[in-house]
PDB file of N, CA and C in Angstrom:
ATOM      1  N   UNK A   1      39.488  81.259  17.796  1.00  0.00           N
ATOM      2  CA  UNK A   1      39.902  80.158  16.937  1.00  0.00           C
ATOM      3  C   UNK A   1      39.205  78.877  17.399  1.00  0.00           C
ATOM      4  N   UNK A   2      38.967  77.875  16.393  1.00  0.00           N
ATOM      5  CA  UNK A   2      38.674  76.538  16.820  1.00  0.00           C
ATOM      6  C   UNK A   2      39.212  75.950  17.677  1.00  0.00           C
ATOM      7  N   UNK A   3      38.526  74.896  18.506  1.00  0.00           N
ATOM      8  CA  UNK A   3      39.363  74.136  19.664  1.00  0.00           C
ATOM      9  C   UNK A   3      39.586  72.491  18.986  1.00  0.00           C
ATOM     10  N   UNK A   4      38.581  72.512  17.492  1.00  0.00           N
ATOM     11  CA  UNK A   4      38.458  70.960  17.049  1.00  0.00           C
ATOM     12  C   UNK A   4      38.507  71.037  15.694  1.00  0.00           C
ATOM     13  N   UNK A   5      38.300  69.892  15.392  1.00  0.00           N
ATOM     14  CA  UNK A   5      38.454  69.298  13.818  1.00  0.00           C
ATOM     15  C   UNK A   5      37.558  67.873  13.905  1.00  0.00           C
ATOM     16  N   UNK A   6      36.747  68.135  13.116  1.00  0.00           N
ATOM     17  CA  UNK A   6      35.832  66.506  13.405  1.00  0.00           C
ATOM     18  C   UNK A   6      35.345  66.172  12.240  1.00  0.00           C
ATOM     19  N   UNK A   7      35.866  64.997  11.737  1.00  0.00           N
ATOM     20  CA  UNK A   7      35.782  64.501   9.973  1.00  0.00           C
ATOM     21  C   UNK A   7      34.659  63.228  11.277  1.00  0.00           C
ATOM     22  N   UNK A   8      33.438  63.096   9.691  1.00  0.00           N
ATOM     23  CA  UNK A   8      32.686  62.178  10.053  1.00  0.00           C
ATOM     24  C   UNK A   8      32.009  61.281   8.424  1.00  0.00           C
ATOM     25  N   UNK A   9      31.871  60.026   8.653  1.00  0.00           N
ATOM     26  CA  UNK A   9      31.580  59.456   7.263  1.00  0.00           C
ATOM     27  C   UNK A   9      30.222  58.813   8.349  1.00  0.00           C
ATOM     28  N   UNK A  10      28.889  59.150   6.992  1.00  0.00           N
ATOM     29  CA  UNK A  10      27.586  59.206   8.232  1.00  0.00           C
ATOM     30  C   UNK A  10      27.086  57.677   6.923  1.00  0.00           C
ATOM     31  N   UNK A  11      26.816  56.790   7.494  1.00  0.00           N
ATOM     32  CA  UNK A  11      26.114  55.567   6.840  1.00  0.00           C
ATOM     33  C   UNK A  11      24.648  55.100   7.190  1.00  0.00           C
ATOM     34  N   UNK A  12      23.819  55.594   6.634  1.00  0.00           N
ATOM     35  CA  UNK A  12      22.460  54.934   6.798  1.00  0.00           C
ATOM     36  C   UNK A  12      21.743  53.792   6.324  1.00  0.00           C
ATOM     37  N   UNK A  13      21.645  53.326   6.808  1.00  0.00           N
ATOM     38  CA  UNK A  13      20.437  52.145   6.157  1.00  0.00           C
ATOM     39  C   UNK A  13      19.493  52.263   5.809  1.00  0.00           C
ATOM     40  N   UNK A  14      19.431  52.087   4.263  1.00  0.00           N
ATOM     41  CA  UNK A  14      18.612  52.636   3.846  1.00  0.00           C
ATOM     42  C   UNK A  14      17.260  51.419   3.541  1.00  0.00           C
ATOM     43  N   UNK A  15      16.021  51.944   3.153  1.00  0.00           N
ATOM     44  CA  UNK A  15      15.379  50.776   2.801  1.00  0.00           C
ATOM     45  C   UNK A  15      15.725  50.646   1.261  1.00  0.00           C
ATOM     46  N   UNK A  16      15.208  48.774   1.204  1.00  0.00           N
ATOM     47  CA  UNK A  16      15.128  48.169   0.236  1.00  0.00           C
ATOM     48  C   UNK A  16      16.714  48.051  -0.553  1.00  0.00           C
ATOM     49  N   UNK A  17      17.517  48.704   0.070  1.00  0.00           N
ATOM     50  CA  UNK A  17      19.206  48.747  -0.512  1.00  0.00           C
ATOM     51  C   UNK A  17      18.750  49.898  -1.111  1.00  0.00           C
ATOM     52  N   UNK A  18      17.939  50.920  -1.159  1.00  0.00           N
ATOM     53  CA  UNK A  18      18.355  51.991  -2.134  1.00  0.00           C
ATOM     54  C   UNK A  18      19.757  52.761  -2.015  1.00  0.00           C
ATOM     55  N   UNK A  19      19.339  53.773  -2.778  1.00  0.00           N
ATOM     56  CA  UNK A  19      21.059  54.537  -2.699  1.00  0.00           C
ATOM     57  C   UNK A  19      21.177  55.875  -1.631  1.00  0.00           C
ATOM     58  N   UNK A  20      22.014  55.495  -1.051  1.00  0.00           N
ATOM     59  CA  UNK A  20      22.862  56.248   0.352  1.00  0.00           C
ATOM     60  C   UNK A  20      22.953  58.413  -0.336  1.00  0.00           C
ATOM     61  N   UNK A  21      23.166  58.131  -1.371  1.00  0.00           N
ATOM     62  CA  UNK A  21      23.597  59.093  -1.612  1.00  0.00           C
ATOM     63  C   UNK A  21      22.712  60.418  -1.323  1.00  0.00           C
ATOM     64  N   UNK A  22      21.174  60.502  -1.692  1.00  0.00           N
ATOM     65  CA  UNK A  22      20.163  61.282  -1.160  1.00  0.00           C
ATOM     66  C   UNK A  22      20.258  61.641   0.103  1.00  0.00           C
ATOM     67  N   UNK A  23      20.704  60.626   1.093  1.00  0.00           N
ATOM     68  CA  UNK A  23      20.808  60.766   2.423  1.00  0.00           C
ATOM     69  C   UNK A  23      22.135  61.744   2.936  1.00  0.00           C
ATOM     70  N   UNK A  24      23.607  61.649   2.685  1.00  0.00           N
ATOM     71  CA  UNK A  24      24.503  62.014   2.537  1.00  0.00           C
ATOM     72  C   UNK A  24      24.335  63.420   1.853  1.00  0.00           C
ATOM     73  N   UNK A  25      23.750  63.945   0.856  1.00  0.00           N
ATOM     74  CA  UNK A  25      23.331  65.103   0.341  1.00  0.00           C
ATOM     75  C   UNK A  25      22.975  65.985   1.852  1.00  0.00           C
ATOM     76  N   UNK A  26      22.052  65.269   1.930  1.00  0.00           N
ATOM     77  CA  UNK A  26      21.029  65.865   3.583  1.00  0.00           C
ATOM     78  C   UNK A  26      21.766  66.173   4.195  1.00  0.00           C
ATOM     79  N   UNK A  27      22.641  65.083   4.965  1.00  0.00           N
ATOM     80  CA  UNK A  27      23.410  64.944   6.427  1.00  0.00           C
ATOM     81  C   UNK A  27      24.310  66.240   5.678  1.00  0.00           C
ATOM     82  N   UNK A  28      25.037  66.725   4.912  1.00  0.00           N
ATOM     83  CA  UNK A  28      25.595  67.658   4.222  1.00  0.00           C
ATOM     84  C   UNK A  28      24.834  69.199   4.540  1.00  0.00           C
ATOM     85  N   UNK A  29      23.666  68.642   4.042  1.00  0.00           N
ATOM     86  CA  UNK A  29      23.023  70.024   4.095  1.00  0.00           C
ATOM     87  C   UNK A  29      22.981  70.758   5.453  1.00  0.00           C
ATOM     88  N   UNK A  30      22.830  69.599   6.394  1.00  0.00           N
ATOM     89  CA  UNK A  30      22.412  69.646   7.704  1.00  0.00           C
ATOM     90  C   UNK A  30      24.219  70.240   8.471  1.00  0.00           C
ATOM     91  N   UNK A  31      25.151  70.029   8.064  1.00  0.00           N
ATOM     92  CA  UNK A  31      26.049  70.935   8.053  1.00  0.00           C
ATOM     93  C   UNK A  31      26.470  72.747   7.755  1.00  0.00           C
ATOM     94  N   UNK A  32      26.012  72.628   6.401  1.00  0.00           N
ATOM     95  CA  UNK A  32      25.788  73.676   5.768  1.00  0.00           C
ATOM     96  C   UNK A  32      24.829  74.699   6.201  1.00  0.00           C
ATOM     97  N   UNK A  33      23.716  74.065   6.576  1.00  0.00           N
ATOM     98  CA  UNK A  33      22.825  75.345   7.568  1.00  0.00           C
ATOM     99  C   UNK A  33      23.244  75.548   8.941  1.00  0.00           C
ATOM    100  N   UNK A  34      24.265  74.740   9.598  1.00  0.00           N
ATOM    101  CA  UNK A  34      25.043  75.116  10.544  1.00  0.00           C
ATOM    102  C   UNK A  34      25.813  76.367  10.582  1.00  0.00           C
ATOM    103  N   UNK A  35      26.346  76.779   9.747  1.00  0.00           N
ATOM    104  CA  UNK A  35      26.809  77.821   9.327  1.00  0.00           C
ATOM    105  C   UNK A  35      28.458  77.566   9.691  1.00  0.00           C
ATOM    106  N   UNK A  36      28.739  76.420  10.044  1.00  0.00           N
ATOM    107  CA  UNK A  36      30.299  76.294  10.411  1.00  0.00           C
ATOM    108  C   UNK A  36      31.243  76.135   9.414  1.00  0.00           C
ATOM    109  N   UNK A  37      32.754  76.264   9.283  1.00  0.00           N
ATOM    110  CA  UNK A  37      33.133  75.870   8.554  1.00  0.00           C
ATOM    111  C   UNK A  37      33.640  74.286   8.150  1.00  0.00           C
ATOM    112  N   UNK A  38      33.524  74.130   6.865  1.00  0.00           N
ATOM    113  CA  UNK A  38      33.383  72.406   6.532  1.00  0.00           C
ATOM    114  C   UNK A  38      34.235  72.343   5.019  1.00  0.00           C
ATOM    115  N   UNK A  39      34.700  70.899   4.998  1.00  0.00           N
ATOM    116  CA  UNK A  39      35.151  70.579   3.905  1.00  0.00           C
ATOM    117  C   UNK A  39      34.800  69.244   3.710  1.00  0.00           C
ATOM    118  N   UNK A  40      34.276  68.470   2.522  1.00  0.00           N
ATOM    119  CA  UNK A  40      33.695  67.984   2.041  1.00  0.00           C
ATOM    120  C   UNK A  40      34.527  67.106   1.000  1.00  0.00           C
ATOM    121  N   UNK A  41      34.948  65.407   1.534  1.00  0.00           N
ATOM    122  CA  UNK A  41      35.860  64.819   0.694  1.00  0.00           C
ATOM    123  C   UNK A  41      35.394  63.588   0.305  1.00  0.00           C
ATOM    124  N   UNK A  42      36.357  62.713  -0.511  1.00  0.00           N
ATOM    125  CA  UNK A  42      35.271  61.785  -0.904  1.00  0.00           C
ATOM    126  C   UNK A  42      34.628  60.766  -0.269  1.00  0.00           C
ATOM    127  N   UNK A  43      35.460  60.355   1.246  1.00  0.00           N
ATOM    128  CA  UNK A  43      35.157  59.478   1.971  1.00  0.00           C
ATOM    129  C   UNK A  43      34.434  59.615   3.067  1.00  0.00           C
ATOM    130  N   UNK A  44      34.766  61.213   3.863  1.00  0.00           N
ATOM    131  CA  UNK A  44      33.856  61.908   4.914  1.00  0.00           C
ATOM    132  C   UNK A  44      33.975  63.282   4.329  1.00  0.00           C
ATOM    133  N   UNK A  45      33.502  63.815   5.514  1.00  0.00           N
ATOM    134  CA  UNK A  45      33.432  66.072   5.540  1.00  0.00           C
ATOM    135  C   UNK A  45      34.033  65.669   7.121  1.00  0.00           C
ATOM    136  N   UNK A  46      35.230  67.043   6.826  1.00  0.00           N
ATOM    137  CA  UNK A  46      35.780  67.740   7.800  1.00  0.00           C
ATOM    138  C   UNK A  46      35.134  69.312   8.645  1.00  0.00           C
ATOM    139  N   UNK A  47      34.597  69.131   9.531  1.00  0.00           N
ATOM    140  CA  UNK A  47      34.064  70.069  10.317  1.00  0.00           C
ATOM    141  C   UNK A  47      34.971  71.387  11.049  1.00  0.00           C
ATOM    142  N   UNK A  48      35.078  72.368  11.166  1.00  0.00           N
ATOM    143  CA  UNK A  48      35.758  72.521  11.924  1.00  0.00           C
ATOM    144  C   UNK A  48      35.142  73.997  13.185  1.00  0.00           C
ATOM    145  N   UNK A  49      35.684  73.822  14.466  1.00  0.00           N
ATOM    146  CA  UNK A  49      34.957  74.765  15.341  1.00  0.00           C
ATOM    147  C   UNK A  49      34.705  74.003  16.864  1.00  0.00           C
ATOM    148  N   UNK A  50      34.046  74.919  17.584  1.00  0.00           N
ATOM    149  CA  UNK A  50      33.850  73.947  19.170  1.00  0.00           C
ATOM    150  C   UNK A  50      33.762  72.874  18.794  1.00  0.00           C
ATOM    151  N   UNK A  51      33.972  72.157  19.914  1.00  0.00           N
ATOM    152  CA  UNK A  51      33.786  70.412  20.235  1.00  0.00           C
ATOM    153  C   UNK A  51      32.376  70.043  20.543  1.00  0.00           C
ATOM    154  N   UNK A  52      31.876  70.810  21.394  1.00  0.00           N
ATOM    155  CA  UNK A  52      30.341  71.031  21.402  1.00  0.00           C
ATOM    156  C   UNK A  52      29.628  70.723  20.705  1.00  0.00           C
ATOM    157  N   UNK A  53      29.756  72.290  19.005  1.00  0.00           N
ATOM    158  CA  UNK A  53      29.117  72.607  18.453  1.00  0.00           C
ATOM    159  C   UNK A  53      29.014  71.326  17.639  1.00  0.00           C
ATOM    160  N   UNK A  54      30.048  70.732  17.143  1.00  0.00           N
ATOM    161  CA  UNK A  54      30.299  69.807  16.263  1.00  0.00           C
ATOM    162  C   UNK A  54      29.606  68.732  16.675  1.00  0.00           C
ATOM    163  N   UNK A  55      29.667  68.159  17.921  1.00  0.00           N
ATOM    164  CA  UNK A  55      28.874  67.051  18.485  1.00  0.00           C
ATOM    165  C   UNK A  55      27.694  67.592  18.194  1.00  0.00           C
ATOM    166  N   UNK A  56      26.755  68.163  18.221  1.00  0.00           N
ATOM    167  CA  UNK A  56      25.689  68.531  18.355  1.00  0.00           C
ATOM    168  C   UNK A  56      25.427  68.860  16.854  1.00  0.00           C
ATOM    169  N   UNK A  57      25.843  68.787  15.671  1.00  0.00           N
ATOM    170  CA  UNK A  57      25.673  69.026  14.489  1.00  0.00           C
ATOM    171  C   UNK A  57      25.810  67.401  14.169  1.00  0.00           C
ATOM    172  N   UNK A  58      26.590  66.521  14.378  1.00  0.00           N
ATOM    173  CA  UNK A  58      26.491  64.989  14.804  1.00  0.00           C
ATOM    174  C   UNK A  58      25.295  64.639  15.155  1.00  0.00           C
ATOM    175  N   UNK A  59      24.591  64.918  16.407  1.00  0.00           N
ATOM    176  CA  UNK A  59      23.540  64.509  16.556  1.00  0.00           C
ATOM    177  C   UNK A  59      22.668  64.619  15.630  1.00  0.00           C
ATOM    178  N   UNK A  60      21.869  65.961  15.214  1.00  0.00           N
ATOM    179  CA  UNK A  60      21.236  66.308  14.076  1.00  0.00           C
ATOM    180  C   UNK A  60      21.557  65.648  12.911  1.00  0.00           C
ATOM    181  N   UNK A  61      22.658  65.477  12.407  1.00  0.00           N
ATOM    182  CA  UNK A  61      22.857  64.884  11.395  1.00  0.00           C
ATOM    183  C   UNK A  61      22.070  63.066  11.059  1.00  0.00           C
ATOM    184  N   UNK A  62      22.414  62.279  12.609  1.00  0.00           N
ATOM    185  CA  UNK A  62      21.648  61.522  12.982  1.00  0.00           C
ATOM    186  C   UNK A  62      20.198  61.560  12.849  1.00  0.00           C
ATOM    187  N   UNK A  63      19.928  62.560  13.418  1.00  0.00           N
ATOM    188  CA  UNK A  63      18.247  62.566  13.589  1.00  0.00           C
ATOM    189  C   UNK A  63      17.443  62.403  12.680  1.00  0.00           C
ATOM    190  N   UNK A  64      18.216  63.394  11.378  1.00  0.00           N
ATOM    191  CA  UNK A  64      17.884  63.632   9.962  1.00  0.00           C
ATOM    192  C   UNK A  64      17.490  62.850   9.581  1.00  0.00           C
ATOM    193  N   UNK A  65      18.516  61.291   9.651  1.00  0.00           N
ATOM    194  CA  UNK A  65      18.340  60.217   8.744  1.00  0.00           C
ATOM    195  C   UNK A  65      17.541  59.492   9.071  1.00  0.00           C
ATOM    196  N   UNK A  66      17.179  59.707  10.347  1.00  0.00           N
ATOM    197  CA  UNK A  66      15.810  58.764  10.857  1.00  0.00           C
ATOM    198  C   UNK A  66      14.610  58.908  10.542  1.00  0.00           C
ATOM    199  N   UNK A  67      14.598  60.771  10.014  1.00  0.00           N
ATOM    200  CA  UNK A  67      13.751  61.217   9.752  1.00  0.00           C
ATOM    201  C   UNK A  67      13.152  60.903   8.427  1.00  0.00           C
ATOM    202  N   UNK A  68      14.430  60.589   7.209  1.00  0.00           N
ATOM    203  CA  UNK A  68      14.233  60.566   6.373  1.00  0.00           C
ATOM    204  C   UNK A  68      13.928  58.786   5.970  1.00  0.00           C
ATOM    205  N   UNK A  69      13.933  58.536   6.836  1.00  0.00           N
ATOM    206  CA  UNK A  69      13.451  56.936   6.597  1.00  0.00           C
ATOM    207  C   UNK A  69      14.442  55.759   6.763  1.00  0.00           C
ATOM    208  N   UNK A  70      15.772  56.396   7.531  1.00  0.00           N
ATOM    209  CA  UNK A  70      16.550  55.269   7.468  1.00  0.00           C
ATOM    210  C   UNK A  70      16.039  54.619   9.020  1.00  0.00           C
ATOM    211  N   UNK A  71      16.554  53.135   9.045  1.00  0.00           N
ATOM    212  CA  UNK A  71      16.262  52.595  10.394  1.00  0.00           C
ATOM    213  C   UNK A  71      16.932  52.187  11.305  1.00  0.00           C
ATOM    214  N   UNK A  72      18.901  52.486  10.939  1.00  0.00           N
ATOM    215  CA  UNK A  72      20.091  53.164  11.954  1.00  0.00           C
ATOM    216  C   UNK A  72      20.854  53.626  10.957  1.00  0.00           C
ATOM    217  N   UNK A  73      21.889  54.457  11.984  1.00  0.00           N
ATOM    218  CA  UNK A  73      22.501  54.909  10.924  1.00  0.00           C
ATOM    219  C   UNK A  73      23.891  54.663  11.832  1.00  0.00           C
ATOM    220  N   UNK A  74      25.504  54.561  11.134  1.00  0.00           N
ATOM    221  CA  UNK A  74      26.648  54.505  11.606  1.00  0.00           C
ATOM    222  C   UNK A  74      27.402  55.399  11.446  1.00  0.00           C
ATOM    223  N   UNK A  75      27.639  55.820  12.270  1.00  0.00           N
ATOM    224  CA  UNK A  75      28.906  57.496  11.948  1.00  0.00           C
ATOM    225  C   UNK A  75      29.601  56.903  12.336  1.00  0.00           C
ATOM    226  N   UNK A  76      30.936  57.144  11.717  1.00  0.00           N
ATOM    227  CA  UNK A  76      32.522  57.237  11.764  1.00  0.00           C
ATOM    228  C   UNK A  76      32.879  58.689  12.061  1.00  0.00           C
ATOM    229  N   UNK A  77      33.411  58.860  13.469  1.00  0.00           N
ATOM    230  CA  UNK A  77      34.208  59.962  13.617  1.00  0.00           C
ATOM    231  C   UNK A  77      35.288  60.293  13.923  1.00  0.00           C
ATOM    232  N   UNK A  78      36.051  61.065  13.582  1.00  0.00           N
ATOM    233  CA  UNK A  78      37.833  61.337  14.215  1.00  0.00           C
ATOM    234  C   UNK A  78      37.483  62.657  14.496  1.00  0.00           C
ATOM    235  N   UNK A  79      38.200  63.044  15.552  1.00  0.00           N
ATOM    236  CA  UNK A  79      38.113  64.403  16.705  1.00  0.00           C
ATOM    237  C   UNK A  79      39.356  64.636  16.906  1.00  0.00           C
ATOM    238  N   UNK A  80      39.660  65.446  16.755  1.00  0.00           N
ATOM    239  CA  UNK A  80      41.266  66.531  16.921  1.00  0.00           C
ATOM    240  C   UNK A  80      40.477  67.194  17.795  1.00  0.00           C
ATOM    241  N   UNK A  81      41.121  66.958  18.803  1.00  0.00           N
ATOM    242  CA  UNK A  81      40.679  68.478  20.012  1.00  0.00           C
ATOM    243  C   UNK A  81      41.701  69.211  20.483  1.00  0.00           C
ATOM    244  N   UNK A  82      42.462  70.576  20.288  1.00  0.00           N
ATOM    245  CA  UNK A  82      42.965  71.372  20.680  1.00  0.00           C
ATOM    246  C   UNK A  82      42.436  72.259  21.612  1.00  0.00           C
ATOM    247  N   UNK A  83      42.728  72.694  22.461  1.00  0.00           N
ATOM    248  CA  UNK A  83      42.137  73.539  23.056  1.00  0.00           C
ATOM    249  C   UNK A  83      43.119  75.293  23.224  1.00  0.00           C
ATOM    250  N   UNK A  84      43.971  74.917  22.407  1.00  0.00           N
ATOM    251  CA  UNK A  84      45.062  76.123  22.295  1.00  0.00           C
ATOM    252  C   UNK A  84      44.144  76.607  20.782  1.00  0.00           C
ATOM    253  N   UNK A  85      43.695  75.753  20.194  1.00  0.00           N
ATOM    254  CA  UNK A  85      43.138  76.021  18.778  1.00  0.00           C
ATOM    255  C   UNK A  85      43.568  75.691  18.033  1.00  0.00           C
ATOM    256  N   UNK A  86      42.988  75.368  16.733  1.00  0.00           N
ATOM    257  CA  UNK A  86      43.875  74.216  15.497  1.00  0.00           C
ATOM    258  C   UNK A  86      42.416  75.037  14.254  1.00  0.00           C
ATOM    259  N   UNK A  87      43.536  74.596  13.059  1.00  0.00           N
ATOM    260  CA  UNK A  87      42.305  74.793  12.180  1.00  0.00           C
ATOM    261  C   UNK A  87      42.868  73.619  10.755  1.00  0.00           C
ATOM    262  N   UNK A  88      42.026  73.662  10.419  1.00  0.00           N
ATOM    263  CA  UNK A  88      42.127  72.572   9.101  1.00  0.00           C
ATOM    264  C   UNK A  88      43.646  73.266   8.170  1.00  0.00           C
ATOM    265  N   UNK A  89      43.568  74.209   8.016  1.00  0.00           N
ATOM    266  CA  UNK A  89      45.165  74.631   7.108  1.00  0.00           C
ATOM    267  C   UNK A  89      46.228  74.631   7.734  1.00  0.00           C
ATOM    268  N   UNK A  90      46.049  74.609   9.383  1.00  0.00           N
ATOM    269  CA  UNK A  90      47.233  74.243   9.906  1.00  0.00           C
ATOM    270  C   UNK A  90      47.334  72.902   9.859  1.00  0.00           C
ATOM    271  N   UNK A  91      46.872  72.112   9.463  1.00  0.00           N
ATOM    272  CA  UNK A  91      47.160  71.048   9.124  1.00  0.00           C
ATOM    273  C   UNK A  91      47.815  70.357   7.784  1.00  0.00           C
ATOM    274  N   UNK A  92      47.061  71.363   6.788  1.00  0.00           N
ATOM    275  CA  UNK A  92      47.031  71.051   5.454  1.00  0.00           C
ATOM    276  C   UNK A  92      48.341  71.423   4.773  1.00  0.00           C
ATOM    277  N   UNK A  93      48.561  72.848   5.282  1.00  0.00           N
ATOM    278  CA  UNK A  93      48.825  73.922   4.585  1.00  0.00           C
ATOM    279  C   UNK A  93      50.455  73.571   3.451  1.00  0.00           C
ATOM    280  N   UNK A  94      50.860  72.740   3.935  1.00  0.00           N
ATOM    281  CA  UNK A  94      52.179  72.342   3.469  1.00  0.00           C
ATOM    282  C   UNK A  94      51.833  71.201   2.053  1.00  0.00           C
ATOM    283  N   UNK A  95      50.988  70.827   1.877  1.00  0.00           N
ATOM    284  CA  UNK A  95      50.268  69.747   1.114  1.00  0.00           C
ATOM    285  C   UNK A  95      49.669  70.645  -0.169  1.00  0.00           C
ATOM    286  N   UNK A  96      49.578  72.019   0.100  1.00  0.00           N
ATOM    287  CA  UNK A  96      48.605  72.603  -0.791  1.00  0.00           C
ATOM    288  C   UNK A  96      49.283  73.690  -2.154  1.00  0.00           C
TER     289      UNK A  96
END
């Protein structure tokens, strides 16, 4: 089972004020070929799995945007760390 939960809202600067959203697609994608499980809301994406793994899908996610032409970028993150294990529906599950 997971030991974490890590919602992140990733903000790049983009040039000229263009639109964020191309970028956010990416940082997404760059989840998605992670192969972890994720949920995807309107303000951030919820990650869920090692603490590690997740940091390190953080980083990349970063890298991405540098890559793609931004010139910083600001993540917002919240980290649930269990180490007994937690998963996103034990959280939810009463809501749903």
């Amino acid at each position: 089972m997971a030991n974490s939960l890590v919602s992140i809202q990733i903000i790049p600067k983009t040039k000229d004020g263009e639109s964020v959203i191309p970028y956010v697609d990416e940082a997404i994608r760059v989840i998605q070929e992670s192969g972890i499980k994720y949920e995807v809301h309107p303000l951030e994406t919820t990650m869920e799995g090692e603490l590690q793994e997740l940091l390190e899908i953080i980083a990349k996610m970063n890298e991405r945007m540098i890559e793609m032409g931004s010139h910083n970028v600001i993540s917002q993150v919240k980290v649930l760390y269990q180490p007994d294990g937690i998963t996103m529906e034990q959280l939810t599950e009463k809501h749903r």
